[in-house]
XYZ file of N, CA and C in Angstrom:
804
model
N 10.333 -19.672 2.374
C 11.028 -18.444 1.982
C 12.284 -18.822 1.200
N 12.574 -18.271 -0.001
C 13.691 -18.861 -0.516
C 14.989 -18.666 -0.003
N 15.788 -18.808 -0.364
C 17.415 -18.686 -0.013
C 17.482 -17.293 -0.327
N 17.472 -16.681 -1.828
C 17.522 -15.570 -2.331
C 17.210 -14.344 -1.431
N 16.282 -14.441 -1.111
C 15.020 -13.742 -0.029
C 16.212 -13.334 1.240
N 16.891 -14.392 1.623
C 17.685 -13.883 3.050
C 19.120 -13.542 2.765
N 19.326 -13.707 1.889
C 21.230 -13.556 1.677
C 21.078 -11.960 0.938
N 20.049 -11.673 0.355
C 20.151 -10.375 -0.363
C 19.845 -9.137 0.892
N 19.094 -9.644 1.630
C 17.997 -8.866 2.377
C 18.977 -7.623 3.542
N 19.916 -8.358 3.917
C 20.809 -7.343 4.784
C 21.402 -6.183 3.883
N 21.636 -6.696 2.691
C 22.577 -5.565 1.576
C 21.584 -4.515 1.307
N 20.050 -5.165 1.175
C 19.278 -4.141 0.760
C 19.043 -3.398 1.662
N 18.460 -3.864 2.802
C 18.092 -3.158 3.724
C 18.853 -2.125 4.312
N 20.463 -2.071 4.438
C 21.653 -1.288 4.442
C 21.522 -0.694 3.610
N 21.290 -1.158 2.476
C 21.144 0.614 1.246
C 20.184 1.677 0.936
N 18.968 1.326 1.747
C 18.100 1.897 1.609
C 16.987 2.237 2.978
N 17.732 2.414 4.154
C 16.274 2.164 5.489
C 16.011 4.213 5.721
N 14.895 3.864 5.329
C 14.230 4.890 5.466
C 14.834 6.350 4.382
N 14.832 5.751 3.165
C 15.314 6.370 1.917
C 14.280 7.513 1.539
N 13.067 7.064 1.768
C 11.827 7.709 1.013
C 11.937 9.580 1.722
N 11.428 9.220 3.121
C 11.643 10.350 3.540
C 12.319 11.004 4.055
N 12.013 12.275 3.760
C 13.475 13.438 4.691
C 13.057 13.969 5.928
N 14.048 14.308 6.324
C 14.089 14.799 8.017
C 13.636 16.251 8.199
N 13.303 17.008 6.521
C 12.665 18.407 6.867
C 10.977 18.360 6.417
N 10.860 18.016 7.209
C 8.858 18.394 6.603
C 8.519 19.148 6.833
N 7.939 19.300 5.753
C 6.943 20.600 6.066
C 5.286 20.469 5.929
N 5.033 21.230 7.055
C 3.995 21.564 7.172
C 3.049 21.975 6.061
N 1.603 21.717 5.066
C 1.542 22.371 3.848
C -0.004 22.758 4.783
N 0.167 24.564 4.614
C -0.638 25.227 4.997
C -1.901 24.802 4.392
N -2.516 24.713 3.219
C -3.305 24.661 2.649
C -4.572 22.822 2.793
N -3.375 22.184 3.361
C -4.031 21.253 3.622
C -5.155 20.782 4.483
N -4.546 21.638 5.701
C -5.728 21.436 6.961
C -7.000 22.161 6.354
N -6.894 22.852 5.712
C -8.547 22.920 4.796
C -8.915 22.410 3.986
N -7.719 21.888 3.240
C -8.416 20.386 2.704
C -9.528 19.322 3.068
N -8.490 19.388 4.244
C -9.399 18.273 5.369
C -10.339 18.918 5.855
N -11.058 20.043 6.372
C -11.691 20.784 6.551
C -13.113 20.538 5.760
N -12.688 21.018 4.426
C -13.716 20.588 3.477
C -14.042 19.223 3.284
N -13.113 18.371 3.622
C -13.883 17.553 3.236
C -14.061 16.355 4.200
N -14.460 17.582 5.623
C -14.933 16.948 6.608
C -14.588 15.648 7.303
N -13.314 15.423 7.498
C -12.419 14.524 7.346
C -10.937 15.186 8.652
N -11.037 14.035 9.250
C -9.461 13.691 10.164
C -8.785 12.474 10.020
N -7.490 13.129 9.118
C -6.771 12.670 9.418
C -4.816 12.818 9.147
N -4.199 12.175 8.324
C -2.797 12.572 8.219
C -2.831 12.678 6.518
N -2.163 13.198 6.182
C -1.045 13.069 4.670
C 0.364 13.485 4.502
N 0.584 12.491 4.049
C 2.220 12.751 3.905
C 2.916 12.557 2.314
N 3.448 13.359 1.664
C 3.279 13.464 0.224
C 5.213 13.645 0.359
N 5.872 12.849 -0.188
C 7.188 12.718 -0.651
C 7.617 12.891 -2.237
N 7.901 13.971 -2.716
C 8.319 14.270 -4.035
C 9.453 14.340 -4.135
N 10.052 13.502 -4.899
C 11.389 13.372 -5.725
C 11.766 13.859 -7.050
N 10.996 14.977 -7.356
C 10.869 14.987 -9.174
C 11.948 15.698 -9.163
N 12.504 16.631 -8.297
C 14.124 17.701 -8.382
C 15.196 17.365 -7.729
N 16.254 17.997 -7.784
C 17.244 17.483 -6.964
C 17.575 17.868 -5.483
N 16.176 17.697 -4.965
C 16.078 18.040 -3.947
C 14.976 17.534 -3.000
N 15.012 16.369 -2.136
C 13.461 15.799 -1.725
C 12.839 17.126 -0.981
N 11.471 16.791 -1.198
C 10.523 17.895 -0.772
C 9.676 16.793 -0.189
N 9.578 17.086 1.347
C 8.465 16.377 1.892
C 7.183 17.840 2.650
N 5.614 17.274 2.174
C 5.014 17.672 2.657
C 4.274 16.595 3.230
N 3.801 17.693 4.679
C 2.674 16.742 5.664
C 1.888 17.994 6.113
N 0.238 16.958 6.456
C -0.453 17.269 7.156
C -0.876 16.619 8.385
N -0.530 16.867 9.630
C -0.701 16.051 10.835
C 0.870 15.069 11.157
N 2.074 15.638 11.359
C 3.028 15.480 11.120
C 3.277 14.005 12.046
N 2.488 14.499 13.420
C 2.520 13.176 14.466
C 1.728 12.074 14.345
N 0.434 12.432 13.421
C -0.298 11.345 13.063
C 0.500 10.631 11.751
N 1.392 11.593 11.146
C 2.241 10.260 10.389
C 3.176 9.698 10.340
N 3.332 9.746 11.795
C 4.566 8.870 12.419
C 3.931 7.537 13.247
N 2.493 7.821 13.894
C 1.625 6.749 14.113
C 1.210 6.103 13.153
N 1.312 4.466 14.079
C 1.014 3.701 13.658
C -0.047 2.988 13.735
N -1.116 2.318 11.967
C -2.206 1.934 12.656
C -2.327 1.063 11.334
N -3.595 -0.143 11.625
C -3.685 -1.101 11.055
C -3.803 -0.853 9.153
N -2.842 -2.158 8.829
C -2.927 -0.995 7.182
C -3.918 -1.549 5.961
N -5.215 -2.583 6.772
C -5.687 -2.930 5.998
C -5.340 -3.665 4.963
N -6.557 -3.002 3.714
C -6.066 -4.050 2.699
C -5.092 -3.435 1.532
N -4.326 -2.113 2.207
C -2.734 -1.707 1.875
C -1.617 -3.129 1.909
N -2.305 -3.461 2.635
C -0.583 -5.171 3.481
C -0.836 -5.529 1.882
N -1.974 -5.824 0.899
C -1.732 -6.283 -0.217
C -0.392 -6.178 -0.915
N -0.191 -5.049 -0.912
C 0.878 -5.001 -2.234
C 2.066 -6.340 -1.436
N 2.632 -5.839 -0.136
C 3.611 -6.731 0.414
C 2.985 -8.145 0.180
N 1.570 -8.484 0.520
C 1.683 -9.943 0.744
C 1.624 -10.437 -0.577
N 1.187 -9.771 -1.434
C 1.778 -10.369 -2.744
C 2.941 -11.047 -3.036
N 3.588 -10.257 -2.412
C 5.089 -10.416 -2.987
C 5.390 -11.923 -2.148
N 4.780 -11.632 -0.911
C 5.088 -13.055 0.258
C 4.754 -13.854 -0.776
N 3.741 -13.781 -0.971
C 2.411 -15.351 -1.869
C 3.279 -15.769 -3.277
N 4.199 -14.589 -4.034
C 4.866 -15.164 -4.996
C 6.120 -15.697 -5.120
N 6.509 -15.329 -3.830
C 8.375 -15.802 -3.327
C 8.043 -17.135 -2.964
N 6.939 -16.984 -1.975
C 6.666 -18.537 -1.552
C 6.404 -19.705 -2.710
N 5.985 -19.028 -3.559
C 5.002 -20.178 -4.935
C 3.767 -20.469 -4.263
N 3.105 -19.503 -3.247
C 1.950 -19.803 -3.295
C 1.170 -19.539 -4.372
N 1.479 -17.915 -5.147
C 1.364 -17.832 -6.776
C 1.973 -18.092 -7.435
N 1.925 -18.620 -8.386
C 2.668 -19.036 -9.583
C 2.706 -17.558 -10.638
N 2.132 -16.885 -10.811
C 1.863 -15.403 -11.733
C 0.538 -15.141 -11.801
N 0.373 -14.164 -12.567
C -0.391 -13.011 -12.368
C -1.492 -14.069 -13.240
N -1.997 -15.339 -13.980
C -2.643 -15.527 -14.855
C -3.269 -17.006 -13.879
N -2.646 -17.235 -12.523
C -3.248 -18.140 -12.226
C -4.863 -18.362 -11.305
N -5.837 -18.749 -11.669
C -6.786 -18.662 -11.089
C -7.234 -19.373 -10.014
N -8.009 -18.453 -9.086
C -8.443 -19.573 -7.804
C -9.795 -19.038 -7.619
N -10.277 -20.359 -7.667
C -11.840 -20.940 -7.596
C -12.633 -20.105 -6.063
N -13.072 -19.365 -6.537
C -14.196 -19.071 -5.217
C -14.908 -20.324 -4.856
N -14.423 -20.240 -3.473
C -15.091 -21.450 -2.651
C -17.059 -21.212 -2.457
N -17.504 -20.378 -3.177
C -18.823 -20.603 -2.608
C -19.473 -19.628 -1.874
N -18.787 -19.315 -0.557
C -19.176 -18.678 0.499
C -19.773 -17.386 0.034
N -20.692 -16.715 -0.046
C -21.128 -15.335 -0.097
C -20.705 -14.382 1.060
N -19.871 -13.190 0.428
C -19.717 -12.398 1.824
C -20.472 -10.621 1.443
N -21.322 -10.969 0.686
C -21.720 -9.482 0.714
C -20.638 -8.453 -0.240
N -20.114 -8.826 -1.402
C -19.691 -8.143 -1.830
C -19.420 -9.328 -2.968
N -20.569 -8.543 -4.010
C -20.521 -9.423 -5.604
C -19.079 -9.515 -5.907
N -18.430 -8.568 -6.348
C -17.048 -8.326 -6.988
C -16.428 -9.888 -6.707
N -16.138 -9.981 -5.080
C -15.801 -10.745 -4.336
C -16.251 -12.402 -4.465
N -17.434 -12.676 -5.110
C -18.059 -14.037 -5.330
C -18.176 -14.799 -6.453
N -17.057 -14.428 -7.071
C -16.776 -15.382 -8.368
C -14.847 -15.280 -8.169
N -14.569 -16.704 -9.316
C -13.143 -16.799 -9.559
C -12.539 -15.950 -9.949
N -11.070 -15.419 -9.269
C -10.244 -14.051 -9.063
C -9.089 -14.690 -8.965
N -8.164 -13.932 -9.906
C -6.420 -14.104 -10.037
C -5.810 -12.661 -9.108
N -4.625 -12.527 -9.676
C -3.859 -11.352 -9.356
C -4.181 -10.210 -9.117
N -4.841 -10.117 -10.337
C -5.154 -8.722 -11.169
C -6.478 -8.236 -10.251
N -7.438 -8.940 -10.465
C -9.109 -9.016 -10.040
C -9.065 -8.843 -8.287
N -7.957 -9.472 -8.017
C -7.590 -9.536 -6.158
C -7.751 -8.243 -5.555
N -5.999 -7.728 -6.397
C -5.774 -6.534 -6.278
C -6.766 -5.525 -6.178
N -7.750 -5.340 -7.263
C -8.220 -4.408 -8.056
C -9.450 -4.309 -6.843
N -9.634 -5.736 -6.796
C -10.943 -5.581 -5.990
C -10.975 -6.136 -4.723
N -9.851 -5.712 -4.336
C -9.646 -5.887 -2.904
C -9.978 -7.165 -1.603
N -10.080 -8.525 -2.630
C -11.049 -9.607 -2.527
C -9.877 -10.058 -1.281
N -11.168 -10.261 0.103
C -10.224 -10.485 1.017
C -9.795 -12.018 1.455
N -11.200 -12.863 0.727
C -10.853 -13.893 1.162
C -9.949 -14.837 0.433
N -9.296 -14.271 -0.620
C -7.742 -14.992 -1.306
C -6.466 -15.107 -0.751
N -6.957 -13.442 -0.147
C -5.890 -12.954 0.681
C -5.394 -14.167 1.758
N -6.502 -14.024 2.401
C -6.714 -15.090 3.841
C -6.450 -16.343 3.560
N -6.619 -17.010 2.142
C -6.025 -18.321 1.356
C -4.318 -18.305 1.794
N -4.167 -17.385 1.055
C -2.789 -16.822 0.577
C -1.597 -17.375 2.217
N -2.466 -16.115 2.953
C -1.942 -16.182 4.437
C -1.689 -17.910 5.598
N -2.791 -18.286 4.814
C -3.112 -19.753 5.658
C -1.687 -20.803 4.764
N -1.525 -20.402 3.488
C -0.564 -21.104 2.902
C 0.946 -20.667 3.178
N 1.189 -19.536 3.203
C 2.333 -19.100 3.555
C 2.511 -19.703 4.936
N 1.724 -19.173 6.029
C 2.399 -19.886 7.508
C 2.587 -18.800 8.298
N 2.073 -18.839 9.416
C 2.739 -17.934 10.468
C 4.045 -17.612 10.659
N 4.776 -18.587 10.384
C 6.089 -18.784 10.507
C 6.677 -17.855 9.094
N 6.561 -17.865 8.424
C 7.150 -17.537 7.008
C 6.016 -15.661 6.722
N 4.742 -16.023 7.110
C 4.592 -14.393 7.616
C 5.707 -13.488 8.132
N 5.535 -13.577 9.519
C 6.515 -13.153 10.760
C 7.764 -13.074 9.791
N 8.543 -14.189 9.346
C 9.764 -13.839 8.988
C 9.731 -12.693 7.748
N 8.695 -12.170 6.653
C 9.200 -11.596 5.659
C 8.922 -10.321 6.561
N 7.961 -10.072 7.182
C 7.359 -8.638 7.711
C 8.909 -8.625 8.462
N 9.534 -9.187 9.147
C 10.279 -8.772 9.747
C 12.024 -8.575 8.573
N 11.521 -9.365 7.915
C 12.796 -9.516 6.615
C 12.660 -7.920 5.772
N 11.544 -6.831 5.893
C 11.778 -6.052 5.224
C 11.289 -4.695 5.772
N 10.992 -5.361 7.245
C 10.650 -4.055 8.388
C 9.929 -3.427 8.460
N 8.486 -4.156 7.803
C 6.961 -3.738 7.580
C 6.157 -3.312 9.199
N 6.252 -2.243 9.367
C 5.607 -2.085 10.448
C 6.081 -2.221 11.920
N 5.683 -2.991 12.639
C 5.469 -3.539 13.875
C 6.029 -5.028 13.851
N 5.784 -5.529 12.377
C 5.905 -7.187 12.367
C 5.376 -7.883 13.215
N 3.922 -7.205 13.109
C 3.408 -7.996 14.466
C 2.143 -8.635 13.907
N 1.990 -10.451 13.819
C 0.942 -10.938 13.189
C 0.099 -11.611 14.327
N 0.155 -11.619 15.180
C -0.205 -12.063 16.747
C -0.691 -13.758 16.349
N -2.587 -13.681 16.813
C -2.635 -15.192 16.999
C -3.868 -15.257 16.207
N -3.772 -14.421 14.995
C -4.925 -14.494 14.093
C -4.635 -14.416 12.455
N -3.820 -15.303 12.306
C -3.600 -15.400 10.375
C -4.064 -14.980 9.774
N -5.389 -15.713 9.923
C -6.508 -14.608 8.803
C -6.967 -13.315 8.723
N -6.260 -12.556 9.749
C -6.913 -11.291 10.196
C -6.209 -10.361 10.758
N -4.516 -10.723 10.877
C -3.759 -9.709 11.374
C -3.478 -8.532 10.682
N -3.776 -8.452 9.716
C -3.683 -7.030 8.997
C -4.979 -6.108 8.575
N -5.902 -6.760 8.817
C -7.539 -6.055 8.882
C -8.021 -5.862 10.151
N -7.516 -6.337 11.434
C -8.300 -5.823 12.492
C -6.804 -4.711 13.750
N -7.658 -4.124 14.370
C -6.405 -3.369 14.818
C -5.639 -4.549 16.180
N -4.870 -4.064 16.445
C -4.499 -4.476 17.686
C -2.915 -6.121 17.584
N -2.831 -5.920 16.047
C -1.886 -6.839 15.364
C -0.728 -6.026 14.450
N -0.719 -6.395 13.110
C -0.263 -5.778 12.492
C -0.189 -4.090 12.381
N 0.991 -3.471 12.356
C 0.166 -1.885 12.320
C 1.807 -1.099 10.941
N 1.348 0.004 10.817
C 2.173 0.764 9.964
C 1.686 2.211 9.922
N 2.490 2.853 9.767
C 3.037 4.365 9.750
C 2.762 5.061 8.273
N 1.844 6.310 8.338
C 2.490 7.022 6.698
C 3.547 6.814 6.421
N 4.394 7.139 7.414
C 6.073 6.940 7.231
C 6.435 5.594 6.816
N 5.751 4.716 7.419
C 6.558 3.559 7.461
C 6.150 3.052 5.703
N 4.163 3.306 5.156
C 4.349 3.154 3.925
C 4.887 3.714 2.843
N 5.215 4.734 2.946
C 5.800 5.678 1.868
C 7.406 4.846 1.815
N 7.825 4.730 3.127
C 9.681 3.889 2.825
C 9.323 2.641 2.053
N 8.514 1.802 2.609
C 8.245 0.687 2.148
C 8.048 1.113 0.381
N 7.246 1.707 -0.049
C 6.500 1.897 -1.407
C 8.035 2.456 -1.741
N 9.270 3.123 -1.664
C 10.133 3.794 -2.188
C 10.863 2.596 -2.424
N 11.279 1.573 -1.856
C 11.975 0.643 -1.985
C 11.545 -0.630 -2.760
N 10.089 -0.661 -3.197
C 9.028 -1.329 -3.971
C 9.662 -0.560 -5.382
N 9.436 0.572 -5.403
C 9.650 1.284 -6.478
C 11.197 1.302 -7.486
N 12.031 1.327 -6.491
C 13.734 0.885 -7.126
C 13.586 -0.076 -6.977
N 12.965 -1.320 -6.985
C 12.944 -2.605 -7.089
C 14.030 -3.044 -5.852
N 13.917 -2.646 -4.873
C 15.051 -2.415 -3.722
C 14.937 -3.140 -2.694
N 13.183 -4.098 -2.747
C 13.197 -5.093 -1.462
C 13.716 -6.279 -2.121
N 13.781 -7.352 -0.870
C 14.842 -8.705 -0.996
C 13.670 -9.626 -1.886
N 13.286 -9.333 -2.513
C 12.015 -10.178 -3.930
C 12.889 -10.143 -5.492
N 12.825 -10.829 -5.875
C 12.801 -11.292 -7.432
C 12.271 -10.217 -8.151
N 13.159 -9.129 -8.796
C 12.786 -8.059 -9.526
C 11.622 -8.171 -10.314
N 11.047 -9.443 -11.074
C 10.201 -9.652 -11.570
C 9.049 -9.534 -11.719
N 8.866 -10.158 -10.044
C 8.085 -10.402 -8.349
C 7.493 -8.231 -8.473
N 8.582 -8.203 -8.116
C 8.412 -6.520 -7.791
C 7.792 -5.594 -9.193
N 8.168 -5.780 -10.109
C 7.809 -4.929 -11.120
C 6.259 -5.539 -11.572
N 5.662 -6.946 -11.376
C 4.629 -7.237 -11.200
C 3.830 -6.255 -10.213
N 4.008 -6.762 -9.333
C 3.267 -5.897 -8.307
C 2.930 -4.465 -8.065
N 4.032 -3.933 -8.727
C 3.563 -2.315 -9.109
C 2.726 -2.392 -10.475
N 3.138 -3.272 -11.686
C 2.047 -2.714 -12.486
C 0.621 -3.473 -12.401
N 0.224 -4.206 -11.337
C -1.134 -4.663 -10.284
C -1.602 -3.560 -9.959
N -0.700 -2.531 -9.262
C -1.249 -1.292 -8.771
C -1.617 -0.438 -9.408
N -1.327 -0.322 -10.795
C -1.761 0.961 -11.939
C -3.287 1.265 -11.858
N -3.576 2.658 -11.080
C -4.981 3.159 -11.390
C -5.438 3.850 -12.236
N -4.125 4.376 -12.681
C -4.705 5.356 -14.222
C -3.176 5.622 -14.775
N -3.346 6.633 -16.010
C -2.127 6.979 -16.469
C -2.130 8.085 -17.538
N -1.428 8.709 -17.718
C -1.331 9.685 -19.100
C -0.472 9.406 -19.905
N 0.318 10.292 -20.737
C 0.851 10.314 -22.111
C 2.550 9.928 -21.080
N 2.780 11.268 -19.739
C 4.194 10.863 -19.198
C 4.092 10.783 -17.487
N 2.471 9.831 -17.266
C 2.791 9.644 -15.917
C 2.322 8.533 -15.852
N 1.895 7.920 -14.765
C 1.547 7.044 -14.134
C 1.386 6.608 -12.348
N -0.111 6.656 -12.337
C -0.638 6.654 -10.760
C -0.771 5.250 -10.482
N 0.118 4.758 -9.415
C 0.167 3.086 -8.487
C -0.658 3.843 -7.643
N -1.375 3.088 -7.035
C -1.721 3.113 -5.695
C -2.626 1.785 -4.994
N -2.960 1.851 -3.802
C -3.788 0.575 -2.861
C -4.424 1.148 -1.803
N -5.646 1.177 -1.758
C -6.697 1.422 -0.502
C -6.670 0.588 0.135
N -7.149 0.622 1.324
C -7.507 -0.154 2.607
C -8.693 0.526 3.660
N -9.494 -0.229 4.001
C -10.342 -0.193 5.285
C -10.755 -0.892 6.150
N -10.444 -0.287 7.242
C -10.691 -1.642 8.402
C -11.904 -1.710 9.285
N -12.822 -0.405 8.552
C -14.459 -0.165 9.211
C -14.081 0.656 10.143
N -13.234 1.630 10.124
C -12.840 2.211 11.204
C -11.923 3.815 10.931
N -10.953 2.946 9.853
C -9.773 3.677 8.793
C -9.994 3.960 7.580
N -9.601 4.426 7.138
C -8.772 4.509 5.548
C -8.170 5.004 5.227
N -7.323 4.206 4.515
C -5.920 4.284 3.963
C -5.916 4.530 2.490
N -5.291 5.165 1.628
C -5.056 5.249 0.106
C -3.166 5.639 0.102
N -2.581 4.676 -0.296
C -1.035 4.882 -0.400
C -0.849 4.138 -1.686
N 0.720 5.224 -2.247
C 1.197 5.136 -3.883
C 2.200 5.895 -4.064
N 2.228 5.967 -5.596
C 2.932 7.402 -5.705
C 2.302 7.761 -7.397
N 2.451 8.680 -7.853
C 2.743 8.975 -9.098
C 3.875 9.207 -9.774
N 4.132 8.247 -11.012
C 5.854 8.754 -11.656
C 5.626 9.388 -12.762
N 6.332 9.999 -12.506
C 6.973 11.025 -13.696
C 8.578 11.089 -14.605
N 8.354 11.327 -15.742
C 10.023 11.375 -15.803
C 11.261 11.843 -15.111
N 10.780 13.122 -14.005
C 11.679 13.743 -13.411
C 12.071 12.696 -12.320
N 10.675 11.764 -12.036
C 10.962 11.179 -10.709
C 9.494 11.039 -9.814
N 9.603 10.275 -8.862
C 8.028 9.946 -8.351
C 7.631 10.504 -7.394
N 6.488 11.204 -6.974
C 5.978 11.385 -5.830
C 4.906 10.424 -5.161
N 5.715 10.155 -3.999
C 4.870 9.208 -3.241
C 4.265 10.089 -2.365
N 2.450 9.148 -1.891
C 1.885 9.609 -1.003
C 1.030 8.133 -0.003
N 0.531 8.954 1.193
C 0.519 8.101 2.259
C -0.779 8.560 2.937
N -1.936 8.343 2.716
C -2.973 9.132 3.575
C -3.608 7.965 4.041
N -4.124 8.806 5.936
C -5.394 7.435 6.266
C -5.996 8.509 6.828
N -7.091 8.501 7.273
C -7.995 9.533 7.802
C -9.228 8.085 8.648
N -9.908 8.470 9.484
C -10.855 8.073 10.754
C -12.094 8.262 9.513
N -13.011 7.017 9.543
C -14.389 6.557 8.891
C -15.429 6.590 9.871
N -15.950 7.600 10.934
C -17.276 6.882 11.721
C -18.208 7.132 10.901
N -17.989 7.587 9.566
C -19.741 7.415 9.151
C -19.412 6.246 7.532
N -18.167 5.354 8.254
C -17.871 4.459 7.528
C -17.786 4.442 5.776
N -19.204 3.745 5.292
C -19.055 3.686 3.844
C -18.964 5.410 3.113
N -19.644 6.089 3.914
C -19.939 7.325 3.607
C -18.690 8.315 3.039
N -17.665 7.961 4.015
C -16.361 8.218 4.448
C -15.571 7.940 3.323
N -15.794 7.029 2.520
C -14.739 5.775 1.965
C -14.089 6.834 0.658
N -15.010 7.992 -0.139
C -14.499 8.552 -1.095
C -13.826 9.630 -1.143
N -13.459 10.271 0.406
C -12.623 10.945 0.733
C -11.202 10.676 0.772
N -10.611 9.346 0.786
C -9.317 9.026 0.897
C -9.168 9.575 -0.254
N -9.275 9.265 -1.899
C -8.717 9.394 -2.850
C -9.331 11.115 -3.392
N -10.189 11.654 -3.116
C -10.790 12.970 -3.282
C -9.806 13.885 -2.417
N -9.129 13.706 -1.215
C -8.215 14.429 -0.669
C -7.145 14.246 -1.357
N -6.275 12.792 -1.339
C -5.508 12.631 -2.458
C -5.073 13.607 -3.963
N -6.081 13.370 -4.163
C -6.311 13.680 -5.424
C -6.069 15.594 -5.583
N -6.685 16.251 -4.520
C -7.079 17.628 -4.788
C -5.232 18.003 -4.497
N -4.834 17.474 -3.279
C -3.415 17.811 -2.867
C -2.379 17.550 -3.512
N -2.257 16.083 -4.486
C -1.773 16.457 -5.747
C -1.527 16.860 -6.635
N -2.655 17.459 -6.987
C -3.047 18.314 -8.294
C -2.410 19.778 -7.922
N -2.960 19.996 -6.240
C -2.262 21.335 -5.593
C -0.662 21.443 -6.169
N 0.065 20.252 -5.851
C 1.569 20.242 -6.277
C 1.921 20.118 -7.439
N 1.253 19.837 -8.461
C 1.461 20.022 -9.679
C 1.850 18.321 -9.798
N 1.580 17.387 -9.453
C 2.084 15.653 -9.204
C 1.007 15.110 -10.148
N -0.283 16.119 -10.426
C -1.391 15.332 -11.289
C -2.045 15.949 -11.916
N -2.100 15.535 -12.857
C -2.278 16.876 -14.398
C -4.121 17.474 -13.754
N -4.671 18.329 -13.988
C -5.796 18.757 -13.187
C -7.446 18.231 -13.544
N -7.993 18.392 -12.928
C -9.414 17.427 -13.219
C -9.940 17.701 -14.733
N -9.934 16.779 -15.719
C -10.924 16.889 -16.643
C -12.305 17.438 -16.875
């Protein structure tokens, strides 16, 4: 972990803990039929900054204060671990698929930054993790108050299985607000990388970050969209028992409840 990393980290963390959201939520009527339709339980929590005035909406207000495993969301952060450390060198360096077939083509050829991200390739990740260190894990999760900071006694797997690592709508939406002002203890560089990793689409005056996760159990879709006025972040996980089936509802709920707020120009 560098020097940089710990001497900045108290100033930041003092200027910004728990910036993203406000203490008035509201309830958005229209949502629980969201979820309704689309046969689906679980939370959303949507933080808009575009006025001079934060507007937080939620659906399932207590489910987004719980905390639960954030999948392959921990990406965006462990990025940042893997590039403070020099386990990456930048976004152009490549690492050799070892071989192994895991049932997911995307996943079985050589993948950088970009290709990781995009395609959620877990076993770089698990590279990544084995190089950093338990030790140097533990310390950033706890250096920027990710969760629980809890990586227990499984490296390769504390953030994909439950019962280790865990995080909050709440807790990603602060995290993603402080990603966003370039506001965690990382190398601005580091940070403005990593959000434009996350770019899923864009128009003429916006632009949608975001990162899925599933843990065969969950799913997660957290981001925000910016705008000139200012960004709205969002935070959804909703319960998968009919698993893959499940998987296109994170961003289809997303998506409709944005558009509801006027955060995303409307379906083509």
């Amino acid at each position: 972990m560098t020097l940089k990393s710990f001497m900045t980290a108290a100033l930041l963390l003092a200027l910004s803990p728990l910036a993203a959201v406000a203490d008035d939520w509201q309830a958005h009527d229209g949502w629980a039929r969201l979820f309704e339709t689309h046969e689906a339980e679980g939370t959303l929590l949507v933080v808009d900054k575009r006025g001079e005035t934060v507007q937080t909406w939620v659906h399932d207000a207590e489910r987004a204060r719980t905390a639960f495993v954030p999948a392959s969301t921990f990406k965006v952060p462990h990025t940042l671990f893997a590039l403070d450390t020099g386990v990456v060198e930048d976004e152009f360096q490549r690492f050799a698929w070892d071989g192994v077939g895991r049932g997911v083509p995307a996943w079985d050829t050589d993948q950088d930054l970009r290709t990781a991200m995009r395609r959620s390739t877990v076993w770089l990740y698990q590279r990544f993790a084995r190089e950093i260190g338990e030790a140097d894990e533990r310390r950033y999760l706890e250096l920027i108050g990710y969760g629980n900071a809890e990586v227990g006694d499984n490296l390769e797997h504390f953030w994909l299985e439950p019962g280790h690592l865990a995080i909050s709508a709440e807790g990603q939406i602060d995290f993603l607000d402080r990603l966003y002002r370039h506001a965690l203890p990382f190398e601005e560089a580091d940070q403005r990388l990593v959000k434009d990793l996350m770019i899923s689409e864009a128009g003429p005056d916006w632009i949608l970050r975001g990162k899925t996760g599933w843990s065969g159990e969950l799913g997660w879709w957290v981001g925000w969209v910016e705008w000139p006025s200012g960004p709205v972040f969002f935070a959804l996980n909703i319960d998968t028992p009919n698993r893959m089936a499940d998987i296109p509802k994170r961003e289809a709920i997303v998506r409709d409840a944005l558009r509801d707020l006027e955060a995303l120009p409307p379906a083509s």
